[in-house]
GROMACS .gro file of N, CA and C in nm:
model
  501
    1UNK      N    1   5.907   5.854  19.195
    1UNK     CA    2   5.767   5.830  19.160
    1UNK      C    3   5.722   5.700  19.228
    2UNK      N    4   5.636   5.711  19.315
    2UNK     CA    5   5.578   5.565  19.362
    2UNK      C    6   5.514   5.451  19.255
    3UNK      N    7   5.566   5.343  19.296
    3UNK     CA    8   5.496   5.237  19.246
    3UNK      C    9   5.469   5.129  19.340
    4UNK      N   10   5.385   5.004  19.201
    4UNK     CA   11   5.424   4.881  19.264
    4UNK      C   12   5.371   4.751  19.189
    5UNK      N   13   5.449   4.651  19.246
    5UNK     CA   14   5.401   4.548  19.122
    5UNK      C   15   5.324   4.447  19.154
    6UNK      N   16   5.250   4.389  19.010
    6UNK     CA   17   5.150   4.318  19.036
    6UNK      C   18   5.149   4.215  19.006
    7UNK      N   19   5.169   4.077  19.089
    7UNK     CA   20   5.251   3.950  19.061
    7UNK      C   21   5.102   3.846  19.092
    8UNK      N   22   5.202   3.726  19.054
    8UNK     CA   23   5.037   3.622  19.062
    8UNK      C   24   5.138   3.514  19.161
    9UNK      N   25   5.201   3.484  19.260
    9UNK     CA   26   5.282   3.392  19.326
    9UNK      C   27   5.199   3.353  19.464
   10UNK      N   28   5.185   3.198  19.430
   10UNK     CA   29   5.147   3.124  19.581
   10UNK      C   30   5.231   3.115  19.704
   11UNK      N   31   5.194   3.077  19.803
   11UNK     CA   32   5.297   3.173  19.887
   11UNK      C   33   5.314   2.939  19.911
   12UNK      N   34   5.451   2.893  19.882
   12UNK     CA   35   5.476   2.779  19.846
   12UNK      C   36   5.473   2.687  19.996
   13UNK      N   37   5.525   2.782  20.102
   13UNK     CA   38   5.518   2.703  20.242
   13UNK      C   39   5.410   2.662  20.264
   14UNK      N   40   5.277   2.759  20.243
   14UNK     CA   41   5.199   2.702  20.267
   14UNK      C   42   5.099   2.623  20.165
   15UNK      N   43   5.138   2.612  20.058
   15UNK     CA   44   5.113   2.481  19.995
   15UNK      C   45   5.168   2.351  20.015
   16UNK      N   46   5.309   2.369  20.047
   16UNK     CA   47   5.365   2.245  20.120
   16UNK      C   48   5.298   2.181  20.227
   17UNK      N   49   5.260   2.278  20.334
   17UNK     CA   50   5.172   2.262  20.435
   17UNK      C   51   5.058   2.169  20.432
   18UNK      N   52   4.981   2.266  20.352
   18UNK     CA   53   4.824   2.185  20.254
   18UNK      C   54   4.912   2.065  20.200
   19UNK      N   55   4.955   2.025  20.140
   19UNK     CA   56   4.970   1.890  20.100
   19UNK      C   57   5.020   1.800  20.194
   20UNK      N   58   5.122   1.849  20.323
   20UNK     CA   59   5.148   1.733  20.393
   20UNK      C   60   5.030   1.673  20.448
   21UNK      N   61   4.916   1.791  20.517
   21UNK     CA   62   4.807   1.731  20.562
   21UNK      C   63   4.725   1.663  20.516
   22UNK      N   64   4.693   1.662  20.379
   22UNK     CA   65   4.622   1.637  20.250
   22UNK      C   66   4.643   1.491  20.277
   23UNK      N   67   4.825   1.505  20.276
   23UNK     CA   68   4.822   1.371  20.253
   23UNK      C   69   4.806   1.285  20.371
   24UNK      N   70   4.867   1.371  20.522
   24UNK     CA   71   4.859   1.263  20.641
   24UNK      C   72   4.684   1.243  20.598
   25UNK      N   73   4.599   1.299  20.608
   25UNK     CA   74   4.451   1.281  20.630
   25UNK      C   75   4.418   1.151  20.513
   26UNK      N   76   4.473   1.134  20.358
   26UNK     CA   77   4.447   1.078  20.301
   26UNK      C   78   4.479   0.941  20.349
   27UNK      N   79   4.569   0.936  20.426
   27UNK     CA   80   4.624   0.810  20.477
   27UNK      C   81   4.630   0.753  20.619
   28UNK      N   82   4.509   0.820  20.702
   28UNK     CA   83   4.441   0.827  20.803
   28UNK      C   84   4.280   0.778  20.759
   29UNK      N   85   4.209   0.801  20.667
   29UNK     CA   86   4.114   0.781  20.627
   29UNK      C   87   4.080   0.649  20.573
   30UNK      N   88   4.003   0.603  20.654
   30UNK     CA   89   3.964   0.449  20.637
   30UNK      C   90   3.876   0.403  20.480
   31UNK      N   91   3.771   0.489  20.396
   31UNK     CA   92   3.801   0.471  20.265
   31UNK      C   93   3.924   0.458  20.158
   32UNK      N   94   4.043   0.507  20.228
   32UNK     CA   95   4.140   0.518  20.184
   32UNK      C   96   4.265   0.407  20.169
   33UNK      N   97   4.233   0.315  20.253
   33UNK     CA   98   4.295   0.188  20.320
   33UNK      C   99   4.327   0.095  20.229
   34UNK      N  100   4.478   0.065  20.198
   34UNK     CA  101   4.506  -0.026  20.109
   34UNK      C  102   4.479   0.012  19.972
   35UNK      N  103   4.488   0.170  19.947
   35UNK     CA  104   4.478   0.281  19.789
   35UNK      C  105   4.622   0.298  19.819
   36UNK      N  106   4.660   0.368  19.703
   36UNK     CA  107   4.751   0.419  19.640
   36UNK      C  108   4.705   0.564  19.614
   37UNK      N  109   4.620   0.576  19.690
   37UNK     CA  110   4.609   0.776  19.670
   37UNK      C  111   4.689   0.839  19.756
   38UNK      N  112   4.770   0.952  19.679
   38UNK     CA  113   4.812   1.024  19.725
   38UNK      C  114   4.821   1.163  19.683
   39UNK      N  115   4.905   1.284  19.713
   39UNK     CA  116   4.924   1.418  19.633
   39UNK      C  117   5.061   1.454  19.644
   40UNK      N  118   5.166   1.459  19.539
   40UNK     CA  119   5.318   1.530  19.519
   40UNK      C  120   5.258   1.642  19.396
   41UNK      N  121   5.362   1.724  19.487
   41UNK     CA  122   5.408   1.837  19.428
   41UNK      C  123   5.571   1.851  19.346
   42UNK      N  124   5.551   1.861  19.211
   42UNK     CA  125   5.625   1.850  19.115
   42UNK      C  126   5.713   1.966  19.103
   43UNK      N  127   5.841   2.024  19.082
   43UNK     CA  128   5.890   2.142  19.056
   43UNK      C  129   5.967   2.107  18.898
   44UNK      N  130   5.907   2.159  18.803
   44UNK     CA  131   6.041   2.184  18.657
   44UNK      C  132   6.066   2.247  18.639
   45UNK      N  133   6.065   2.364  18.703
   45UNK     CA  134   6.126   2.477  18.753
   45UNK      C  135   6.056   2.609  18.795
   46UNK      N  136   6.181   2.711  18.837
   46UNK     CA  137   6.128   2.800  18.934
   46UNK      C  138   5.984   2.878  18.951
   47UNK      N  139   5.924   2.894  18.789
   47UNK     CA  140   5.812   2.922  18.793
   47UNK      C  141   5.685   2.799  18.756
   48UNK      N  142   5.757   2.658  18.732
   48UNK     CA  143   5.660   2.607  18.633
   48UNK      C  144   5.638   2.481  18.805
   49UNK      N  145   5.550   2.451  18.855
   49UNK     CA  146   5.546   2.349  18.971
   49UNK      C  147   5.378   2.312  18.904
   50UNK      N  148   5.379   2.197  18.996
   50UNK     CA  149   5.223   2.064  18.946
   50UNK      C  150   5.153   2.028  19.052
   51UNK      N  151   5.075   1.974  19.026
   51UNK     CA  152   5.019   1.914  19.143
   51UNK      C  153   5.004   1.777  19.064
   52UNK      N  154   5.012   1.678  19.131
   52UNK     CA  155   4.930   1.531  19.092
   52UNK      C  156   4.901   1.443  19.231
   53UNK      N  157   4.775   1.418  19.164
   53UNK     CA  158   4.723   1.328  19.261
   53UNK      C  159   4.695   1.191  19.193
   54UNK      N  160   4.725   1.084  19.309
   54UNK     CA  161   4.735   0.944  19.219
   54UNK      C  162   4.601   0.930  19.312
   55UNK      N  163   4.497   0.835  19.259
   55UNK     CA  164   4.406   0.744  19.318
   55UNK      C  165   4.380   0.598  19.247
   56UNK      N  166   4.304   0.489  19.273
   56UNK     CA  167   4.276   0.398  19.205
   56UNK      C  168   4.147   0.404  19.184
   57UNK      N  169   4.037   0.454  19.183
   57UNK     CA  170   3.896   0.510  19.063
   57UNK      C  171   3.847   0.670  19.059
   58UNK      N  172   3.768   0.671  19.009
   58UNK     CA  173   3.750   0.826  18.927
   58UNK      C  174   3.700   0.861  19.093
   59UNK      N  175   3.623   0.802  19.151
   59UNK     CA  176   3.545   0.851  19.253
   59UNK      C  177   3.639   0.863  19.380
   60UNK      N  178   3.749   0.850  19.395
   60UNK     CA  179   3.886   0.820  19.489
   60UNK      C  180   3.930   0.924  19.446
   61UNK      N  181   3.959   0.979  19.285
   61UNK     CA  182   4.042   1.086  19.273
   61UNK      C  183   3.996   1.190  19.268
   62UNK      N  184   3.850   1.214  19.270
   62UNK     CA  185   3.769   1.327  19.326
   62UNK      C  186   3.760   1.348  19.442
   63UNK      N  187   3.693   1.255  19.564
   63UNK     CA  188   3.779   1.252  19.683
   63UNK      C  189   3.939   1.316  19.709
   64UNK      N  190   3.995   1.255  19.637
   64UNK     CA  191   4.155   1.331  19.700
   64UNK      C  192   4.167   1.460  19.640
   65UNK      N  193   4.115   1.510  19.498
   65UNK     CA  194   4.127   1.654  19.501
   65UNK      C  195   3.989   1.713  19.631
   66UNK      N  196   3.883   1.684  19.627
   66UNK     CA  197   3.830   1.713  19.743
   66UNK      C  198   3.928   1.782  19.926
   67UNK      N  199   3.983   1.665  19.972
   67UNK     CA  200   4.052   1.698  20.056
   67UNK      C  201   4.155   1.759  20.018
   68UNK      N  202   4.248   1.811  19.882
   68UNK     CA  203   4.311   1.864  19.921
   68UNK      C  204   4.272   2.059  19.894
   69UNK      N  205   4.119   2.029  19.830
   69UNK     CA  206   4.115   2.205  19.854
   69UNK      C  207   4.064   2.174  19.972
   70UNK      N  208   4.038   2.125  20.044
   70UNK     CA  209   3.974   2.148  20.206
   70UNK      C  210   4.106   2.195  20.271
   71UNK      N  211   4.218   2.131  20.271
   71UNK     CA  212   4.323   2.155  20.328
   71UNK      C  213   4.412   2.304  20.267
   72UNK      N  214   4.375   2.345  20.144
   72UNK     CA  215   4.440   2.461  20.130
   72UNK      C  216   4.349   2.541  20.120
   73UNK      N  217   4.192   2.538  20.185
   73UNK     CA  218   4.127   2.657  20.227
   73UNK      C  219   4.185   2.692  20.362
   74UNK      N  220   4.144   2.569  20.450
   74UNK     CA  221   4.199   2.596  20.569
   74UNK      C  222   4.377   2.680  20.596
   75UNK      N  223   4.445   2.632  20.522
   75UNK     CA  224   4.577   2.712  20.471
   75UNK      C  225   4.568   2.847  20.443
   76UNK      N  226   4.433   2.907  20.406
   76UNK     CA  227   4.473   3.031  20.327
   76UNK      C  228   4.528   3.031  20.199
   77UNK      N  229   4.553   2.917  20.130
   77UNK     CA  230   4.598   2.907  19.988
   77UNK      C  231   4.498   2.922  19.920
   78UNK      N  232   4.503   3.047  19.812
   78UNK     CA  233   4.362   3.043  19.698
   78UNK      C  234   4.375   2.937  19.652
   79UNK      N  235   4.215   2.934  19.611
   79UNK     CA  236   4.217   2.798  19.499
   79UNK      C  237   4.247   2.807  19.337
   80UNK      N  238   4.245   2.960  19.349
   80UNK     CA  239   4.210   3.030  19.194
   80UNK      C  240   4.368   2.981  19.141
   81UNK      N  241   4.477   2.975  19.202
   81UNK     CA  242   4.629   2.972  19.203
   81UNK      C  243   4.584   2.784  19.097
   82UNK      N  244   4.508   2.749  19.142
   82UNK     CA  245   4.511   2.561  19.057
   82UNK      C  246   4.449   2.580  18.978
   83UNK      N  247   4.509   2.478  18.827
   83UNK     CA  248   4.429   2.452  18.701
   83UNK      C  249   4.348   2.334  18.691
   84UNK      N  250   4.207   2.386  18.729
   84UNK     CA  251   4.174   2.221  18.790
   84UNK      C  252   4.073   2.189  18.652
   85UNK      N  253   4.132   2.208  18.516
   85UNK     CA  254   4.041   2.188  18.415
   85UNK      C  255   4.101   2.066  18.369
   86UNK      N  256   4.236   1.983  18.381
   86UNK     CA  257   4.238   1.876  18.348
   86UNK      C  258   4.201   1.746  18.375
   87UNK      N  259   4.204   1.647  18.254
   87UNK     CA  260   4.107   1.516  18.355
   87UNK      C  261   4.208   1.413  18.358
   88UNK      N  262   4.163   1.307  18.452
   88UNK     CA  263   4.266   1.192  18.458
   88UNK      C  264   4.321   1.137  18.388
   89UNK      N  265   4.430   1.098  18.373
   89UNK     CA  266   4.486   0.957  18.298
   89UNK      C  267   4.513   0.854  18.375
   90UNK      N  268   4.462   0.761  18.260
   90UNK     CA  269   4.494   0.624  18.320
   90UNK      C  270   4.675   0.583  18.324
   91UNK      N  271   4.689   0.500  18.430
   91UNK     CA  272   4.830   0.475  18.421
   91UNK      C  273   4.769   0.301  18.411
   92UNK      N  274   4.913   0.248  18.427
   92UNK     CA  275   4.895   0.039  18.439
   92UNK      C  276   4.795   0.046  18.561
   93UNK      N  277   4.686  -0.062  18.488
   93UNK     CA  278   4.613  -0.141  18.584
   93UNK      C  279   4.479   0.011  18.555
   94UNK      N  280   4.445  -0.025  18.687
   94UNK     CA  281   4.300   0.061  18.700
   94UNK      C  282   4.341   0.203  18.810
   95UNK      N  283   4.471   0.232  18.804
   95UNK     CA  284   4.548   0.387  18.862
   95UNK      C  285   4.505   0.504  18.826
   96UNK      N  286   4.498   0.589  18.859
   96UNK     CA  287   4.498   0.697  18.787
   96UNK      C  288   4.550   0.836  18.848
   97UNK      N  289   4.580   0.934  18.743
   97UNK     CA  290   4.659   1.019  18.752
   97UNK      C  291   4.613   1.160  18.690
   98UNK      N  292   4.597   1.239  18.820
   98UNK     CA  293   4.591   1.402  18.766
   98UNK      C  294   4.684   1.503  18.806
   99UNK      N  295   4.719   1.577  18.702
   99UNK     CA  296   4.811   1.653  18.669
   99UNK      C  297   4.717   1.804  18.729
  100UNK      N  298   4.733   1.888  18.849
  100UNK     CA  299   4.710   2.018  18.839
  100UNK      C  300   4.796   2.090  18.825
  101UNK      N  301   4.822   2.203  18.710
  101UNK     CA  302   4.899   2.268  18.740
  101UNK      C  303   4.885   2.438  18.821
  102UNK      N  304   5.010   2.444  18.879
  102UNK     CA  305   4.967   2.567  18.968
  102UNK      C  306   5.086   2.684  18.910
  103UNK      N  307   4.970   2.820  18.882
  103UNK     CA  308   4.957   2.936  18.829
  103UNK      C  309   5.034   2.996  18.893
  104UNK      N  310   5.185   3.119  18.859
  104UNK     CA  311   5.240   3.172  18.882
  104UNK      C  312   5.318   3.258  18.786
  105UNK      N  313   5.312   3.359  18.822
  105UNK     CA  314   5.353   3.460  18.688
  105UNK      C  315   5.224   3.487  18.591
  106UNK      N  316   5.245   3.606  18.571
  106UNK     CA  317   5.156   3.635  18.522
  106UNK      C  318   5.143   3.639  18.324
  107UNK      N  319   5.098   3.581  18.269
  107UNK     CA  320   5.062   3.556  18.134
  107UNK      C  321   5.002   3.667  18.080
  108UNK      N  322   5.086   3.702  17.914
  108UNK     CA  323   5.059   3.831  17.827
  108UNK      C  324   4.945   3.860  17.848
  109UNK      N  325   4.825   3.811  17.781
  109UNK     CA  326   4.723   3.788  17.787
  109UNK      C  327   4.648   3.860  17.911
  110UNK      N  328   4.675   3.848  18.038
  110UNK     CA  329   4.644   3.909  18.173
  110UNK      C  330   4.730   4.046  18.213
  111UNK      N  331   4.851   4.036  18.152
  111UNK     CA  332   4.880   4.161  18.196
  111UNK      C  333   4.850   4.266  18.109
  112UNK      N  334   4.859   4.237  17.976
  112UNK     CA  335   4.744   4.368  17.867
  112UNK      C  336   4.571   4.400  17.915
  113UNK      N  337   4.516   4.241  17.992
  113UNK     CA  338   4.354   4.299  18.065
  113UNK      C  339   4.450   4.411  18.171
  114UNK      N  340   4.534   4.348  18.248
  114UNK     CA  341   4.557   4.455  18.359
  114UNK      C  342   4.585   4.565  18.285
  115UNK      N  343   4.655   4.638  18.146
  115UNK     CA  344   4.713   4.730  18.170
  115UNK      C  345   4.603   4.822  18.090
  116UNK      N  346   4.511   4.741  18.003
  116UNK     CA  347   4.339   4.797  17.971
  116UNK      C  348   4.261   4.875  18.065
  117UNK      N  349   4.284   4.818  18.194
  117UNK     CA  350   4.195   4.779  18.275
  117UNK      C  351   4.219   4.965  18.353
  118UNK      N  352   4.376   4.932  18.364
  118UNK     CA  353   4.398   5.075  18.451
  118UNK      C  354   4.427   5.174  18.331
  119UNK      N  355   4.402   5.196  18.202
  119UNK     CA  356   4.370   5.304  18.076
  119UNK      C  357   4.246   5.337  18.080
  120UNK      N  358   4.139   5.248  18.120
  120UNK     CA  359   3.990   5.297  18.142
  120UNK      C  360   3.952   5.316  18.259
  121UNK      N  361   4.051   5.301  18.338
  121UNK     CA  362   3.970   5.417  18.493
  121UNK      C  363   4.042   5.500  18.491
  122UNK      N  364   4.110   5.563  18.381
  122UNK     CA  365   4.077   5.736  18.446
  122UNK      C  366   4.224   5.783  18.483
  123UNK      N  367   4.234   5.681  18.567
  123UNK     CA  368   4.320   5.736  18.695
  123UNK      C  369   4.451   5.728  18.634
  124UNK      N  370   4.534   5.869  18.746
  124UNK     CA  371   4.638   5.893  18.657
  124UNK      C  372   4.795   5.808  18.657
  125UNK      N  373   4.757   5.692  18.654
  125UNK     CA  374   4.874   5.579  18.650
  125UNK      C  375   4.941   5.495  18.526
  126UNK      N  376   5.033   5.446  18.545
  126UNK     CA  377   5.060   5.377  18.445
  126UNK      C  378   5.098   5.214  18.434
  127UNK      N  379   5.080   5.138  18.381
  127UNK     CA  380   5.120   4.964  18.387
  127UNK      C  381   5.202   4.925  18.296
  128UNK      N  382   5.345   4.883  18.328
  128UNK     CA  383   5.402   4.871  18.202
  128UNK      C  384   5.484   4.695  18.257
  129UNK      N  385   5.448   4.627  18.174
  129UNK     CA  386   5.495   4.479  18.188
  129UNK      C  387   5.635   4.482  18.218
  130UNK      N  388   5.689   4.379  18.266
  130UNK     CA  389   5.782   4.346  18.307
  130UNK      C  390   5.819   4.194  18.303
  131UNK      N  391   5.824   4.085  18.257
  131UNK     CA  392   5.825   3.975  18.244
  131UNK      C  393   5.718   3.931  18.313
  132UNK      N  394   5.747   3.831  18.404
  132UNK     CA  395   5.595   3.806  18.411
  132UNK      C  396   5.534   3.897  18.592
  133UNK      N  397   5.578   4.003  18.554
  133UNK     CA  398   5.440   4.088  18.614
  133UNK      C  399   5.430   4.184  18.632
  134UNK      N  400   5.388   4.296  18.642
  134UNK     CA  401   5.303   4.422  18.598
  134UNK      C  402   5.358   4.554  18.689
  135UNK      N  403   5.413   4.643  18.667
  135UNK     CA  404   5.473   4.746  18.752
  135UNK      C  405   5.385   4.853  18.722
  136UNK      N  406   5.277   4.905  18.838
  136UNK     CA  407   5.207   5.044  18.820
  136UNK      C  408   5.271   5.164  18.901
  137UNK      N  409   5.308   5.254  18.820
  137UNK     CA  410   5.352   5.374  18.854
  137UNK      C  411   5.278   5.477  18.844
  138UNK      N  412   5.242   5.564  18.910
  138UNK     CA  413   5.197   5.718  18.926
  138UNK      C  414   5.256   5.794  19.019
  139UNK      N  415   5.171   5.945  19.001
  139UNK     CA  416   5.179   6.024  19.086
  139UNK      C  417   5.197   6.035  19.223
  140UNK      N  418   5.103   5.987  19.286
  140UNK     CA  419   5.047   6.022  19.422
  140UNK      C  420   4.982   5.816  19.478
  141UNK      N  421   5.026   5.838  19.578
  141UNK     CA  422   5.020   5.713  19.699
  141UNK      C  423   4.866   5.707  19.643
  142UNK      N  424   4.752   5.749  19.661
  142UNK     CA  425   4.591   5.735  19.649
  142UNK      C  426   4.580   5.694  19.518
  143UNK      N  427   4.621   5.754  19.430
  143UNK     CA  428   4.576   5.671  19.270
  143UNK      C  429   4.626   5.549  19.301
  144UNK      N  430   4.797   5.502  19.351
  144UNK     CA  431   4.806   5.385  19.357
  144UNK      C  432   4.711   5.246  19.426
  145UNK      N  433   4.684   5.344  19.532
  145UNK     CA  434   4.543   5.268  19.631
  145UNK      C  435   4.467   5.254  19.524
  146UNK      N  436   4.406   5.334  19.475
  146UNK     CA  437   4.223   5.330  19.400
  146UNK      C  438   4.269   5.210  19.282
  147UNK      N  439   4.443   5.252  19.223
  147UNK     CA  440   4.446   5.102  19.150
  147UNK      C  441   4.470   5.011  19.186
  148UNK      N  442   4.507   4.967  19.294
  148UNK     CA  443   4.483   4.822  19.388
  148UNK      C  444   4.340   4.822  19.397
  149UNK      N  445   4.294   4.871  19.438
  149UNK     CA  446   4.142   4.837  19.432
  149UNK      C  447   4.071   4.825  19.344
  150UNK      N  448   4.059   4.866  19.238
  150UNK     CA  449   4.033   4.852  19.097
  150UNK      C  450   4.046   4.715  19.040
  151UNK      N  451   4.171   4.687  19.056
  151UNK     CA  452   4.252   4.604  18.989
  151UNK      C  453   4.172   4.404  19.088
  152UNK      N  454   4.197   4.479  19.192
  152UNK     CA  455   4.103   4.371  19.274
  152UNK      C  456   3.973   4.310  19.263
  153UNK      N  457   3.914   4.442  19.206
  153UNK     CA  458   3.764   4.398  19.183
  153UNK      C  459   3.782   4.406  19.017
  154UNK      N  460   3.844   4.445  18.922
  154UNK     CA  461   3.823   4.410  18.766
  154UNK      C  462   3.853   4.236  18.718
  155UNK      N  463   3.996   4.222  18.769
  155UNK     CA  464   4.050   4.129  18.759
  155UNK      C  465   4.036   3.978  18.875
  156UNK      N  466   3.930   3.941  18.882
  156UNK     CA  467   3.852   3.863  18.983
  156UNK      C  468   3.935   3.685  18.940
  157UNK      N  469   3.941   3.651  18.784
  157UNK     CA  470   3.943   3.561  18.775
  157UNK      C  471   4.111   3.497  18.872
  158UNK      N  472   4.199   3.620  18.890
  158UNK     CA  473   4.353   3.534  18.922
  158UNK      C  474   4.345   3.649  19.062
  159UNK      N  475   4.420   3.517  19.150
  159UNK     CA  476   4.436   3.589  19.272
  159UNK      C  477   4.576   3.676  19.268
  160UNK      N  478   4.545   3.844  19.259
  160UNK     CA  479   4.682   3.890  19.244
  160UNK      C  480   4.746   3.921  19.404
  161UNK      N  481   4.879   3.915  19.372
  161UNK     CA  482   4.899   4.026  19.471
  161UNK      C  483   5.023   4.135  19.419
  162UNK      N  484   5.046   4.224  19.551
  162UNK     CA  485   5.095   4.365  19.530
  162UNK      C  486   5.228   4.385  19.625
  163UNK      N  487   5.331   4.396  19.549
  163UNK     CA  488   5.475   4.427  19.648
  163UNK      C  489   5.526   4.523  19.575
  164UNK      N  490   5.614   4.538  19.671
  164UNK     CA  491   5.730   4.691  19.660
  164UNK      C  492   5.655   4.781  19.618
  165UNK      N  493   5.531   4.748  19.734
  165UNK     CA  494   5.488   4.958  19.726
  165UNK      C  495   5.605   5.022  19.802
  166UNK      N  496   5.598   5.156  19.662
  166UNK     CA  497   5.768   5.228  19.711
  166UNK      C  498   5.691   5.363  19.692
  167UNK      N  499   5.779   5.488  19.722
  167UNK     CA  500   5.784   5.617  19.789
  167UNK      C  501   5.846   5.660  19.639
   0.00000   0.00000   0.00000
């Protein structure tokens, strides 16, 4: 029976990428001169990674998240993949520090919209969770298409993607 699964994973090289530039540019940039802004990428493990960016004022650390979605548009890295709802903390002195974290695996919550989502079109497939992400099985290669496509345009808020389409 063909399937295939529906995962939420940034593709990490090229976030590495986006941040080296992020950062050569941050430290090429003459507003930038004699700051302490920068951007590391945190790993606590295999699914759980961060973003933080250090600057020294609010208007520096908007700037540096600034350049670094410039640098992971240009990458091809979604932006939808970052949690950019948290706000700074202060560290010693007048520093500061934001924590993004970046989205991978897919959460209960999203994979019950996904498996809603493909019970009300119809179509003759099925979604059954899998830790964190979503295995659709049917009949025939075309339902699986129409639910990639479906699934693309229902589920707008997380950038998914789709592997081991199988035979």
């Amino acid at each position: 029976m063909p399937s295939f699964d529906t995962v939420l994973e940034p593709d990490l090289v090229e976030l590495r990428n986006a941040l080296d530039q992020a950062n050569k540019e941050i430290g090429n940039r003459f507003d930038f001169k004699g700051s302490s802004a920068k951007v590391e990428l945190t790993e606590k493990s295999a699914k759980e990674r961060e973003l933080v960016l250090y600057a020294d004022s609010d208007f520096q650390i908007e700037q540096v998240r600034d350049v670094l979605l410039s640098r992971l548009a240009k990458r091809n890295v979604d932006v939808r993949f970052l949690d950019l709802t948290a706000k700074p903390q202060k560290l010693g002195g007048d520093k500061l520090k934001l924590a993004v974290k970046v989205k991978a695996g897919i959460d209960a919550e999203h994979a019950k919209k996904i498996q809603q989502a493909l019970k009300a079109s119809k179509l003759k497939v099925q979604g059954a969770i899998q830790g964190d992400a979503v295995r659709v099985s049917g009949a025939k290669r075309d339902d699986l298409q129409a639910a990639i496509a479906l699934l693309k345009k229902e589920i707008a808020d997380l950038p998914l993607t789709f592997n081991n389409f199988r035979e």
